[in-house]
Short mmCIF file of C-alpha atoms in Angstrom, two decimals:
data_model
loop_
_atom_site.label_atom_id
_atom_site.label_comp_id
_atom_site.label_asym_id
_atom_site.label_seq_id
_atom_site.Cartn_x
_atom_site.Cartn_y
_atom_site.Cartn_z
CA MET L 288 -37.93 -46.70 29.10
CA VAL L 289 -40.26 -45.18 26.26
CA GLU L 290 -41.07 -47.79 23.73
CA PHE L 291 -43.52 -46.61 21.78
CA THR L 292 -43.22 -44.02 18.58
CA VAL L 293 -44.38 -40.46 18.80
CA GLU L 294 -47.19 -40.60 16.46
CA GLN L 295 -51.24 -41.27 16.92
CA LEU L 296 -50.53 -41.51 20.79
CA ASP L 297 -53.37 -42.21 23.30
CA ALA L 298 -53.74 -39.80 26.43
CA GLU L 299 -52.00 -41.90 28.60
CA GLN L 300 -49.12 -42.18 26.40
CA VAL L 301 -49.09 -38.31 25.80
CA ALA L 302 -48.85 -37.80 29.65
CA ARG L 303 -45.96 -40.46 30.16
CA LEU L 304 -43.96 -38.63 27.49
CA ARG L 305 -44.75 -34.87 29.02
CA ALA L 306 -43.50 -36.71 32.33
CA VAL L 307 -40.51 -38.01 30.70
CA PHE L 308 -39.40 -35.51 28.41
CA GLY L 309 -40.69 -32.54 30.17
CA PRO L 310 -38.26 -32.51 33.02
CA LEU L 311 -35.14 -33.12 30.84
CA THR L 312 -36.07 -30.10 28.43
CA GLU L 313 -36.60 -27.92 31.59
CA SER L 314 -32.63 -29.38 32.78
CA VAL L 315 -31.32 -28.27 29.71
CA ARG L 316 -33.16 -24.88 29.64
CA ASP L 317 -31.43 -24.36 33.11
CA LEU L 318 -28.34 -25.44 31.53
CA ILE L 319 -28.56 -22.55 28.99
CA ASP L 320 -29.11 -19.81 31.42
CA ALA L 321 -26.04 -21.28 33.78
CA THR L 322 -23.74 -21.59 30.41
CA ILE L 323 -24.22 -17.87 30.04
CA ARG L 324 -24.01 -16.77 33.47
CA THR L 325 -21.34 -18.78 34.98
CA GLU L 326 -18.14 -17.35 36.29
CA VAL L 327 -16.52 -21.02 37.54
CA ASP L 328 -12.79 -21.49 36.54
CA ALA L 329 -11.48 -22.94 33.51
CA ASP L 330 -11.01 -26.70 35.19
CA ALA L 331 -14.74 -26.52 36.01
CA VAL L 332 -15.73 -25.43 32.72
CA ALA L 333 -13.90 -28.28 31.11
CA ALA L 334 -15.54 -30.88 33.52
CA ALA L 335 -18.82 -29.46 32.91
CA LYS L 336 -17.80 -29.83 28.96
CA ALA L 337 -16.96 -33.25 29.54
CA GLU L 338 -20.11 -34.03 31.28
CA ILE L 339 -22.52 -32.61 28.71
CA ASP L 340 -20.52 -34.17 25.87
CA ALA L 341 -21.19 -37.66 27.80
CA ALA L 342 -25.02 -36.80 28.50
CA THR L 343 -25.31 -35.80 24.56
CA ALA L 344 -23.81 -38.94 23.31
CA ARG L 345 -26.21 -40.86 25.70
CA LEU L 346 -29.35 -39.10 24.21
CA ARG L 347 -27.90 -39.28 20.59
CA SER L 348 -27.90 -43.17 20.85
CA ARG L 349 -31.35 -43.34 19.53
CA GLN L 350 -32.83 -40.49 18.04
CA LEU L 351 -35.33 -39.23 15.32
CA ASP L 352 -34.20 -38.88 11.73
CA GLY L 353 -34.64 -35.32 10.97
CA PRO L 354 -36.92 -32.67 13.22
CA PHE L 355 -39.66 -33.14 15.39
CA GLY L 356 -42.26 -31.96 13.38
CA VAL L 357 -45.81 -31.90 14.74
CA ARG L 358 -47.11 -35.16 15.81
CA LEU L 359 -50.59 -36.19 16.37
CA SER L 360 -51.75 -37.56 19.46
CA GLU L 361 -55.41 -38.59 20.68
CA GLY L 362 -55.94 -34.96 22.33
CA GLY L 363 -54.65 -33.16 18.53
CA GLN L 364 -51.49 -31.74 17.56
CA MET L 365 -48.08 -31.94 19.68
CA PRO L 366 -45.71 -29.47 18.13
CA TRP L 367 -43.08 -30.27 20.98
CA GLY L 368 -40.11 -29.06 18.95
CA ASN L 369 -41.54 -25.74 18.16
CA PRO L 370 -39.23 -22.57 19.28
CA VAL L 371 -42.08 -20.82 21.25
CA ILE L 372 -44.26 -23.46 22.92
CA GLY L 373 -42.61 -26.69 22.32
CA LEU L 374 -42.21 -29.09 25.42
CA ARG L 375 -39.23 -30.54 23.89
CA ASN L 376 -37.49 -27.42 22.79
CA PRO L 377 -35.08 -25.82 25.76
CA ILE L 378 -34.85 -22.58 23.60
CA ALA L 379 -38.48 -22.11 24.01
CA PRO L 380 -39.77 -19.94 26.92
CA PRO L 381 -42.14 -22.01 26.65
CA LEU L 382 -45.21 -20.00 26.02
CA LEU L 383 -48.28 -21.67 27.79
CA ILE L 384 -51.45 -20.19 25.60
CA HIS L 385 -54.90 -19.98 26.68
CA ARG L 386 -57.89 -18.75 24.64
CA SER L 387 -60.51 -16.53 26.55
CA ASP L 388 -64.07 -16.32 26.02
CA ASP L 389 -63.97 -13.40 23.74
CA GLY L 390 -61.57 -14.98 21.78
CA ARG L 391 -58.56 -13.51 22.55
CA VAL L 392 -55.44 -15.70 23.10
CA VAL L 393 -53.05 -14.55 26.19
CA THR L 394 -49.88 -15.86 28.06
CA ASP L 395 -48.04 -14.95 30.80
CA PHE L 396 -44.19 -15.95 30.59
CA HIS L 397 -40.66 -15.42 31.80
CA LEU L 398 -37.76 -14.30 29.70
CA GLY L 399 -34.32 -14.77 31.08
CA ALA L 400 -30.66 -14.49 30.02
CA ALA L 401 -30.77 -16.62 26.76
CA PHE L 402 -33.29 -13.78 25.26
CA GLU L 403 -31.25 -10.86 25.91
CA GLY L 404 -30.61 -7.88 23.25
CA PRO L 405 -29.83 -4.77 25.06
CA PRO L 406 -28.43 -5.05 28.12
CA GLY L 407 -31.11 -6.49 30.58
CA HIS L 408 -33.90 -6.49 27.93
CA VAL L 409 -35.35 -8.55 25.29
CA HIS L 410 -33.97 -8.93 21.72
CA GLY L 411 -36.36 -7.45 19.32
CA GLY L 412 -36.00 -10.49 17.26
CA VAL L 413 -37.56 -12.41 20.24
CA SER L 414 -40.10 -10.24 20.70
CA ALA L 415 -41.10 -10.53 16.83
CA LEU L 416 -41.02 -14.36 17.41
CA VAL L 417 -43.35 -14.34 20.35
CA LEU L 418 -45.85 -11.85 18.72
CA ASP L 419 -45.89 -13.67 15.21
CA HIS L 420 -46.39 -17.19 17.05
CA LEU L 421 -49.25 -15.47 19.08
CA LEU L 422 -50.94 -13.52 16.30
CA GLY L 423 -51.00 -16.91 14.34
CA GLU L 424 -52.77 -18.85 17.11
CA ALA L 425 -55.64 -16.05 17.33
CA ALA L 426 -55.90 -16.35 13.95
CA SER L 427 -56.05 -19.97 13.55
CA SER L 428 -57.93 -22.79 14.91
CA ALA L 429 -57.97 -26.60 14.30
CA GLU L 430 -60.51 -26.36 11.51
CA HIS L 431 -58.88 -23.06 10.04
CA PRO L 432 -55.04 -23.34 10.02
CA ARG L 433 -53.58 -20.10 8.88
CA LEU L 434 -50.12 -18.88 8.18
CA THR L 435 -48.25 -15.80 8.46
CA GLY L 436 -48.52 -13.53 5.21
CA THR L 437 -47.30 -10.46 6.65
CA ILE L 438 -46.52 -8.95 10.00
CA SER L 439 -45.26 -5.54 11.27
CA LEU L 440 -44.39 -4.32 14.74
CA ARG L 441 -44.14 -1.41 16.65
CA TYR L 442 -41.78 -1.05 19.41
CA LEU L 443 -42.79 1.77 21.83
CA ARG L 444 -40.17 0.97 24.39
CA THR L 445 -37.19 -1.79 25.43
CA THR L 446 -38.76 -4.82 26.86
CA PRO L 447 -37.27 -5.76 30.19
CA LEU L 448 -36.10 -9.35 30.78
CA GLY L 449 -38.49 -11.11 33.23
CA ASP L 450 -41.92 -11.50 33.79
CA LEU L 451 -43.85 -10.70 30.54
CA HIS L 452 -47.59 -10.78 29.26
CA ALA L 453 -49.10 -10.91 25.75
CA GLU L 454 -52.12 -11.20 23.96
CA ALA L 455 -53.47 -11.27 20.31
CA ARG L 456 -56.93 -11.31 18.67
CA ILE L 457 -58.53 -11.17 15.17
CA GLU L 458 -59.67 -7.95 13.93
CA ARG L 459 -61.65 -9.39 10.89
CA THR L 460 -61.66 -11.90 8.12
CA GLU L 461 -61.75 -11.09 4.60
CA GLY L 462 -61.77 -14.31 2.26
CA ILE L 463 -58.30 -16.30 2.79
CA LYS L 464 -57.19 -13.79 4.92
CA THR L 465 -57.34 -12.99 8.09
CA TYR L 466 -56.24 -9.67 9.98
CA ALA L 467 -54.84 -10.23 13.76
CA VAL L 468 -53.36 -7.70 16.15
CA GLY L 469 -51.59 -8.31 19.81
CA HIS L 470 -49.16 -6.71 21.91
CA LEU L 471 -46.13 -7.47 24.42
CA ALA L 472 -46.25 -5.96 27.84
CA ASP L 473 -44.48 -5.75 31.13
CA ALA L 474 -45.62 -4.45 34.32
CA ASP L 475 -45.65 -1.16 33.26
CA GLY L 476 -47.68 -1.42 30.18
CA VAL L 477 -47.26 -2.29 26.59
CA THR L 478 -43.80 -2.36 24.87
CA VAL L 479 -44.67 -3.63 21.52
CA GLU L 480 -47.62 -3.67 19.15
CA ALA L 481 -48.26 -6.13 16.32
CA GLN L 482 -50.42 -6.40 13.44
CA GLY L 483 -50.43 -9.12 10.80
CA VAL L 484 -51.99 -10.79 8.18
CA PHE L 485 -52.50 -14.42 8.10
CA ILE L 486 -53.51 -16.61 4.86
CA THR L 487 -55.24 -19.55 4.69
CA PRO L 488 -52.86 -22.14 2.87
CA LYS L 489 -54.10 -23.99 -0.29
CA TRP L 490 -54.17 -27.29 1.18
CA ALA L 491 -56.41 -26.24 4.01
CA ARG L 492 -58.99 -24.40 1.70
#
């Protein structure tokens, strides 16, 4: 049983929480995919619903008052409810983002049935969600957080569901504004290009 609150945790407690909640999130993520693609009969659906409702009630027996937020740990921020990278958010792909030596942020990930727009392809809004987050990661640091001011996207072609790659980098910084660019790609090349302006909020200046 997890007996500590998710606030100012040490590394061992964070690792324990990851081990407890990561697999749960992955199971719910798998459930979402199964719900979309199942072709079982009505009786099987009803039985599954009853089991899911029971599991939901069990999880709701003790829960946070409001959203998860961005908690702090010994190792930094824990945005585990985030819809792009959240460890505890089953609608997140999730993205595992890496910062390269040249300043780029890069990620390789998989989008399945839950992210479909045009048949067999990623919803354009999901592409925008991913790129907005990634450009924001490129534009920001622990010392200099920056939030989206404007972002524009150019859809070169539809993005197929499956294994994808995305990356972003800072183009330039002018005062409180940082300009970032990036793209989303499949195995055949770039599908969506993005550019955005990210602003240092007043509380961080």
